């Protein structure tokens, strides 16, 4: 192995030339260039040739500077803040960058670019232009990742959001918002079925890419992980079987580890132990490795290589067939390791640090024994039997690279003669030379022209015959510029006296693998657990990916027949005018649905029958779920899900469709006879039609939950994914305390809680734990509470950043009703007649209601903000009894530890109660009236933690 730290790779302050931190590094798929992002708000692209071959580094005295290739290829400077993430697309065509200016930039090669960098003395040897600017995050963008085949781009940030962008149009297609803390890492399953994200909410979440639902949330062993790290960058193994996640802790927070999460169970039974501080980043080698190099690739004969970067200034490299690391390089940096990137040939690891330097670990093939070509990985991943959705016809992905078949050291990466004037681009057609190795395998030697360039044509422009086609139709790729051409692949020669300094691998005794509830002897067996098929399946049978009935186009490429959908070949007929056909049948009046006097019964009018009712699918822009009713009443009604111009499914129903709703999990249609049909996004019926007590008046959905309100004032809520009732049928009749009250809005929260706002100025939600309706907000608080959202006073006075959550939205809507003083629900006819303590009583009562309502409606930010405002108010008033009660509630048992089995729950809405306790104690300690109480509690908690 050869190790080097090129001093000329740096991001510097333009004023004092001080070296600034490098937060991200990524190597191009062809290995010819590497991109870095730094504190100077710039992206810099460097040639790898001078890094790996000292004879081309012009800082060496013996190298002719007139013929040496350029080191710095390009500087990109359109970000307004530090660049925290840079990632090449798998095709090598695009470079994505994310910054703390909240923007993602997509860069494309500019064949006519280059020249002097504006505002500096730097020269660009090649040009990259801004292809598209992707706004969408509300805070720093911390990590990026391209999906396999560049189908999607995922971005995460400090706004706690995960955004999914189309790899074809670069448009935002999904927003995933279930994390409750800063999201600092993202990676894709190589199979393409899942996406993994890691957050400061101390969890790793797995998302299913078929419907973007949450597949799993892993919290162990992350409960005690610190939130002080820059990143939590995780990586998925090339065989798809494991995720290695950073910033994990064992032994109640005393041992820093990287957690290995198994795909088969979404749990972590293995830890990589040895680093002396938090692990910041993990990165898997892109190749599968054979455990026994002389045996074929099977599930039982594969392993992986993973690298870890830590805040202890060290980099470690592990092979999963061994319980100890291959390499531990200590003190390679002066500050924490920020990012890692493997070259696609699997033999070079690049690392960067916040000290503003990078380092390179360059291996020989013999040092990483058993490396398998990428083609083997592609065939192995087919065993998962996952078929991703088809790529848009207008998009033809370029190959990741020529198949690295791991040729011999001399034959694998030849370097052509360096021209006197560096020529970063070539318009000559690409050529390849085949070479036979000792094993009689044909190997391809890449030549100077990149394998990523477009097909040959006239003057470098592809001709019609050379362009890719689908069913005989020529398709133009989305990319507008040719791929970057390498300056020459670095040649790997054998170790000699003139090579770079060698590092002797050190394996300290503190490094090793920790297996929870087990012993290290089973490490090997545990690490290969997977849900892929087992057994000695015949290789030809296992890897036969081409169907017998496949088609072949003019280029001889086998293609699978286009997938069909029910109704997909039918011509779309849009309804020009939506109109009422007739009133709904309603509920027969002779059926006694409620005991007691008929005057006390509440009946709601079902909506009229219309020729078309439609709704946009939640979280899916452009998808419409529609119900159509025949105007003459003779033809059957139908429901369809349309995505763009493609019908995803069609079904015929009877009688007429009243209301519809759709989420990313299901589509539902309520019919005139009181039945509800529920479909999956592909049109499968998820259950037989549900028959309710009367026709639906309201049908709402959110995530997996479906809510229905019927004409007889009954409310139902189901969890469609689990196919069970979330709230048993409950009457909403008690909500109509005033005869003239009507429902203004009925919505459903992501946790399944219904929220009903009435014209009386009261908002209700049902609590299944209490089996009763609760007033989550009401107009009476507006007459005296300083924290009422409609007054816009509390947040301005106290400086709390209160985003527009569900409770704030309700209060704003209630304020818009303009209910006058003295009206029902308003206790004071004249606010000037308010008794003593009126303001304090209403403010505290309002805040206490907000705190419990935020908990019920699953709004953590509003819970925290309301709690802080509440603590400040009782500190201002000097209410010691309320303060002590609040502190005890958040503290729980004084000597409580996570390992103790006690009934006390240590978190609320995912927020640790002890974390909230620290904030509240600080507020009391700084107040004039409760300073002694706050300081006493702070001292007591310090002693308890010390013991």
Short mmCIF file of C-alpha atoms in Angstrom, two decimals, residues 562-872:
data_model
loop_
_atom_site.label_atom_id
_atom_site.label_comp_id
_atom_site.label_asym_id
_atom_site.label_seq_id
_atom_site.Cartn_x
_atom_site.Cartn_y
_atom_site.Cartn_z
CA UNK A 562 -43.09 -2.96 -21.81
CA UNK A 563 -45.13 -3.42 -18.62
CA UNK A 564 -48.89 -2.95 -18.96
CA UNK A 565 -51.44 -1.48 -16.58
CA UNK A 566 -55.21 -2.00 -16.45
CA UNK A 567 -56.66 0.80 -18.55
CA UNK A 568 -53.22 2.09 -19.52
CA UNK A 569 -53.89 1.75 -23.25
CA UNK A 570 -57.19 3.62 -23.03
CA UNK A 571 -57.32 7.15 -24.36
CA UNK A 572 -57.59 9.74 -21.60
CA UNK A 573 -60.86 11.69 -21.59
CA UNK A 574 -60.83 14.70 -19.29
CA UNK A 575 -64.08 16.08 -17.86
CA UNK A 576 -64.47 19.60 -19.21
CA UNK A 577 -67.18 20.77 -16.75
CA UNK A 578 -67.75 19.29 -13.30
CA UNK A 579 -71.43 19.43 -12.44
CA UNK A 580 -73.93 17.95 -10.01
CA UNK A 581 -76.06 15.12 -11.35
CA UNK A 582 -78.45 14.64 -8.45
CA UNK A 583 -78.52 14.68 -4.61
CA UNK A 584 -77.11 11.66 -2.80
CA UNK A 585 -79.61 9.12 -1.51
CA UNK A 586 -78.70 9.81 2.14
CA UNK A 587 -79.97 7.82 5.15
CA UNK A 588 -83.55 6.58 5.36
CA UNK A 589 -85.30 8.57 8.10
CA UNK A 590 -87.27 5.57 9.38
CA UNK A 591 -84.13 3.82 10.67
CA UNK A 592 -83.54 4.68 14.36
CA UNK A 593 -79.75 5.00 14.56
CA UNK A 594 -79.64 6.88 17.88
CA UNK A 595 -81.60 6.28 21.06
CA UNK A 596 -83.38 9.22 22.64
CA UNK A 597 -85.35 12.16 21.24
CA UNK A 598 -85.02 12.75 17.53
CA UNK A 599 -84.40 16.46 18.17
CA UNK A 600 -81.00 15.63 19.63
CA UNK A 601 -79.83 13.68 16.62
CA UNK A 602 -77.22 15.13 14.31
CA UNK A 603 -77.39 14.33 10.62
CA UNK A 604 -74.87 15.50 8.06
CA UNK A 605 -75.71 15.89 4.40
CA UNK A 606 -73.67 13.71 2.02
CA UNK A 607 -72.22 15.58 -0.96
CA UNK A 608 -74.24 15.60 -4.16
CA UNK A 609 -73.45 13.09 -6.90
CA UNK A 610 -71.13 14.76 -9.44
CA UNK A 611 -69.95 13.59 -12.82
CA UNK A 612 -66.35 13.74 -11.54
CA UNK A 613 -64.67 13.82 -8.12
CA UNK A 614 -60.87 13.88 -7.98
CA UNK A 615 -58.00 14.47 -5.58
CA UNK A 616 -54.23 14.82 -5.90
CA UNK A 617 -52.25 11.97 -4.40
CA UNK A 618 -50.47 12.98 -1.20
CA UNK A 619 -46.68 13.48 -1.70
CA UNK A 620 -46.93 12.65 -5.43
CA UNK A 621 -47.02 15.65 -7.70
CA UNK A 622 -48.95 15.07 -10.92
CA UNK A 623 -50.78 11.93 -9.72
CA UNK A 624 -54.60 12.21 -9.72
CA UNK A 625 -57.11 9.76 -8.24
CA UNK A 626 -60.52 10.28 -9.85
CA UNK A 627 -64.01 8.88 -9.67
CA UNK A 628 -66.37 9.33 -12.62
CA UNK A 629 -70.15 8.88 -12.56
CA UNK A 630 -72.23 8.53 -15.70
CA UNK A 631 -74.59 11.46 -16.16
CA UNK A 632 -77.33 9.25 -17.55
CA UNK A 633 -76.97 6.76 -14.71
CA UNK A 634 -76.83 3.83 -17.13
CA UNK A 635 -73.09 3.18 -17.38
CA UNK A 636 -71.19 1.95 -14.30
CA UNK A 637 -69.08 4.39 -12.30
CA UNK A 638 -65.31 4.07 -12.50
CA UNK A 639 -62.24 5.02 -10.45
CA UNK A 640 -58.81 5.63 -11.98
CA UNK A 641 -55.34 6.61 -10.82
CA UNK A 642 -53.56 8.70 -13.45
CA UNK A 643 -49.87 9.60 -13.30
CA UNK A 644 -49.09 12.21 -15.94
CA UNK A 645 -50.77 10.79 -19.03
CA UNK A 646 -50.50 7.14 -17.95
CA UNK A 647 -53.40 5.34 -16.29
CA UNK A 648 -51.98 3.29 -13.42
CA UNK A 649 -55.18 1.38 -12.71
CA UNK A 650 -58.90 1.33 -13.50
CA UNK A 651 -61.84 -0.21 -11.66
CA UNK A 652 -65.62 -0.19 -12.18
CA UNK A 653 -67.83 0.32 -9.12
CA UNK A 654 -71.49 0.56 -8.24
CA UNK A 655 -73.34 2.61 -7.07
CA UNK A 656 -72.01 6.15 -7.64
CA UNK A 657 -68.78 7.56 -6.20
CA UNK A 658 -69.33 10.22 -3.52
CA UNK A 659 -65.84 11.21 -2.31
CA UNK A 660 -62.27 9.99 -2.87
CA UNK A 661 -58.89 10.38 -1.19
CA UNK A 662 -55.38 9.12 -1.94
CA UNK A 663 -51.99 8.93 -0.21
CA UNK A 664 -48.71 7.32 -1.16
CA UNK A 665 -49.93 4.14 0.61
CA UNK A 666 -53.51 3.73 -0.67
CA UNK A 667 -56.38 5.14 -2.70
CA UNK A 668 -59.93 5.08 -1.30
CA UNK A 669 -63.35 5.71 -2.84
CA UNK A 670 -66.56 6.08 -0.83
CA UNK A 671 -69.76 5.04 -2.60
CA UNK A 672 -73.37 6.14 -2.28
CA UNK A 673 -74.43 2.98 -0.42
CA UNK A 674 -72.01 3.62 2.46
CA UNK A 675 -69.28 1.26 1.26
CA UNK A 676 -65.60 2.20 0.91
CA UNK A 677 -63.22 0.57 -1.57
CA UNK A 678 -59.49 0.71 -0.74
CA UNK A 679 -56.78 0.12 -3.35
CA UNK A 680 -53.00 -0.03 -3.40
CA UNK A 681 -51.17 2.44 -5.71
CA UNK A 682 -51.10 -0.31 -8.36
CA UNK A 683 -54.84 -0.97 -8.12
CA UNK A 684 -54.91 -4.11 -5.97
CA UNK A 685 -57.83 -4.23 -3.57
CA UNK A 686 -56.27 -4.18 -0.11
CA UNK A 687 -59.45 -5.57 1.49
CA UNK A 688 -63.08 -6.26 0.59
CA UNK A 689 -65.33 -3.21 0.45
CA UNK A 690 -66.01 -1.85 3.96
CA UNK A 691 -69.67 -1.13 4.70
CA UNK A 692 -70.27 1.82 7.04
CA UNK A 693 -73.46 2.79 8.86
CA UNK A 694 -74.32 5.49 6.29
CA UNK A 695 -72.78 7.27 3.29
CA UNK A 696 -69.55 9.24 3.78
CA UNK A 697 -69.59 12.99 4.16
CA UNK A 698 -65.82 13.33 4.67
CA UNK A 699 -63.04 11.03 3.49
CA UNK A 700 -59.45 12.03 4.41
CA UNK A 701 -56.11 10.23 4.32
CA UNK A 702 -52.61 10.83 5.67
CA UNK A 703 -49.75 8.37 5.25
CA UNK A 704 -51.22 4.91 6.15
CA UNK A 705 -54.30 6.33 7.93
CA UNK A 706 -57.81 6.74 6.48
CA UNK A 707 -60.58 8.73 8.17
CA UNK A 708 -64.29 8.69 7.31
CA UNK A 709 -67.14 10.76 8.73
CA UNK A 710 -70.59 9.48 7.85
CA UNK A 711 -73.96 11.16 7.43
CA UNK A 712 -75.03 9.89 10.85
CA UNK A 713 -72.13 11.74 12.53
CA UNK A 714 -69.91 8.71 13.10
CA UNK A 715 -66.12 8.95 12.77
CA UNK A 716 -63.89 6.03 11.76
CA UNK A 717 -60.08 5.91 11.50
CA UNK A 718 -58.18 2.90 10.13
CA UNK A 719 -54.51 2.03 9.68
CA UNK A 720 -54.63 0.69 6.14
CA UNK A 721 -51.08 -0.63 6.16
CA UNK A 722 -51.76 -2.77 9.24
CA UNK A 723 -55.41 -3.36 8.22
CA UNK A 724 -56.81 -2.61 11.62
CA UNK A 725 -59.01 0.02 13.26
CA UNK A 726 -57.06 2.89 14.81
CA UNK A 727 -60.10 4.59 16.35
CA UNK A 728 -63.25 2.55 16.90
CA UNK A 729 -66.41 4.16 15.48
CA UNK A 730 -67.17 7.16 17.68
CA UNK A 731 -69.93 9.73 17.47
CA UNK A 732 -69.09 13.36 16.76
CA UNK A 733 -72.53 14.45 17.99
CA UNK A 734 -71.18 15.84 21.33
CA UNK A 735 -69.06 18.32 19.37
CA UNK A 736 -72.10 20.22 18.13
CA UNK A 737 -72.87 22.06 21.37
CA UNK A 738 -74.38 24.96 19.44
CA UNK A 739 -77.32 24.22 17.09
CA UNK A 740 -75.81 26.27 14.30
CA UNK A 741 -72.32 24.69 14.49
CA UNK A 742 -70.86 23.26 11.32
CA UNK A 743 -67.62 21.48 10.46
CA UNK A 744 -65.26 23.92 8.78
CA UNK A 745 -62.41 21.44 8.26
CA UNK A 746 -61.64 17.81 9.03
CA UNK A 747 -58.03 16.67 8.71
CA UNK A 748 -55.90 13.75 9.75
CA UNK A 749 -52.45 13.92 11.35
CA UNK A 750 -49.54 11.61 10.32
CA UNK A 751 -49.98 9.74 13.62
CA UNK A 752 -53.65 9.04 12.90
CA UNK A 753 -55.22 11.74 15.12
CA UNK A 754 -58.31 13.42 13.61
CA UNK A 755 -58.61 17.22 13.89
CA UNK A 756 -62.04 18.82 13.48
CA UNK A 757 -62.48 22.61 13.42
CA UNK A 758 -66.02 23.85 14.02
CA UNK A 759 -67.62 27.19 13.25
CA UNK A 760 -68.08 27.68 17.01
CA UNK A 761 -64.32 28.41 17.21
CA UNK A 762 -63.33 25.14 18.86
CA UNK A 763 -60.94 22.51 17.45
CA UNK A 764 -61.33 18.91 18.62
CA UNK A 765 -59.23 15.77 18.44
CA UNK A 766 -59.99 12.28 19.67
CA UNK A 767 -57.64 10.60 22.14
CA UNK A 768 -57.95 6.79 21.96
CA UNK A 769 -56.10 6.43 25.29
CA UNK A 770 -58.74 8.50 27.07
CA UNK A 771 -61.60 7.37 24.80
CA UNK A 772 -62.92 10.90 24.58
CA UNK A 773 -62.84 14.08 22.51
CA UNK A 774 -60.40 16.80 23.60
CA UNK A 775 -60.50 20.53 22.92
CA UNK A 776 -57.07 21.11 21.42
CA UNK A 777 -57.77 24.78 20.80
CA UNK A 778 -60.67 27.16 21.42
CA UNK A 779 -61.53 30.77 20.85
CA UNK A 780 -61.82 31.61 24.57
CA UNK A 781 -58.03 31.71 24.93
CA UNK A 782 -57.90 34.64 22.53
CA UNK A 783 -59.56 36.92 25.11
CA UNK A 784 -56.65 36.91 27.53
CA UNK A 785 -53.74 34.65 26.62
CA UNK A 786 -50.46 36.36 25.68
CA UNK A 787 -49.43 33.22 23.81
CA UNK A 788 -52.42 33.19 21.44
CA UNK A 789 -51.07 32.78 17.93
CA UNK A 790 -53.58 35.20 16.45
CA UNK A 791 -52.10 38.04 18.51
CA UNK A 792 -48.60 37.40 17.15
CA UNK A 793 -47.11 38.51 20.46
CA UNK A 794 -45.65 35.59 22.35
CA UNK A 795 -43.09 34.52 19.80
CA UNK A 796 -41.99 38.07 19.06
CA UNK A 797 -41.50 38.93 22.73
CA UNK A 798 -39.65 35.77 23.62
CA UNK A 799 -37.74 35.26 20.39
CA UNK A 800 -38.94 31.70 19.90
CA UNK A 801 -38.71 30.39 16.33
CA UNK A 802 -42.20 28.92 16.19
CA UNK A 803 -42.78 27.48 12.74
CA UNK A 804 -46.34 27.14 11.46
CA UNK A 805 -47.30 23.86 13.10
CA UNK A 806 -50.75 22.30 13.39
CA UNK A 807 -51.72 24.19 16.58
CA UNK A 808 -50.49 27.53 15.29
CA UNK A 809 -52.47 26.93 12.09
CA UNK A 810 -55.60 26.13 14.10
CA UNK A 811 -55.25 29.29 16.17
CA UNK A 812 -54.78 31.40 13.05
CA UNK A 813 -57.88 29.82 11.49
CA UNK A 814 -59.91 30.46 14.66
CA UNK A 815 -58.75 34.09 14.70
CA UNK A 816 -59.92 34.45 11.10
CA UNK A 817 -63.47 33.55 12.21
CA UNK A 818 -63.70 36.96 13.92
CA UNK A 819 -66.02 35.80 16.69
CA UNK A 820 -67.12 38.88 18.59
CA UNK A 821 -66.87 39.40 22.37
CA UNK A 822 -69.89 38.06 24.22
CA UNK A 823 -70.65 35.45 21.55
CA UNK A 824 -71.03 31.80 22.68
CA UNK A 825 -67.63 30.54 23.72
CA UNK A 826 -66.33 34.03 24.60
CA UNK A 827 -66.63 34.38 28.41
CA UNK A 828 -66.20 38.19 28.55
CA UNK A 829 -68.69 40.54 26.96
CA UNK A 830 -66.32 43.43 27.61
CA UNK A 831 -62.55 42.70 27.93
CA UNK A 832 -62.17 45.74 30.21
CA UNK A 833 -64.24 43.89 32.81
CA UNK A 834 -61.60 41.16 33.20
CA UNK A 835 -61.02 40.15 36.86
CA UNK A 836 -57.63 40.12 38.58
CA UNK A 837 -55.23 37.42 37.42
CA UNK A 838 -57.35 36.95 34.28
CA UNK A 839 -54.41 37.38 31.93
CA UNK A 840 -52.06 35.07 33.88
CA UNK A 841 -54.71 32.37 34.32
CA UNK A 842 -55.66 32.30 30.63
CA UNK A 843 -52.05 32.42 29.44
CA UNK A 844 -50.98 29.49 31.64
CA UNK A 845 -54.14 27.50 30.88
CA UNK A 846 -53.67 28.10 27.17
CA UNK A 847 -50.01 27.04 27.26
CA UNK A 848 -50.79 23.91 29.28
CA UNK A 849 -53.44 23.00 26.71
CA UNK A 850 -50.97 23.66 23.87
CA UNK A 851 -48.36 21.40 25.48
CA UNK A 852 -50.75 18.45 25.78
CA UNK A 853 -52.30 19.10 22.37
CA UNK A 854 -48.88 19.17 20.69
CA UNK A 855 -48.18 15.78 22.27
CA UNK A 856 -51.49 14.35 21.06
CA UNK A 857 -51.08 15.75 17.54
CA UNK A 858 -47.44 14.67 17.28
CA UNK A 859 -45.88 18.12 16.84
CA UNK A 860 -42.46 18.02 18.58
CA UNK A 861 -41.36 21.54 17.62
CA UNK A 862 -44.56 23.08 19.00
CA UNK A 863 -44.27 20.94 22.13
CA UNK A 864 -40.75 22.20 22.83
CA UNK A 865 -41.59 25.83 22.05
CA UNK A 866 -44.75 25.83 24.15
CA UNK A 867 -42.89 24.19 27.04
CA UNK A 868 -40.15 26.84 26.96
CA UNK A 869 -42.68 29.71 26.82
CA UNK A 870 -44.58 28.07 29.68
CA UNK A 871 -41.42 27.76 31.80
CA UNK A 872 -40.55 31.42 31.18
#
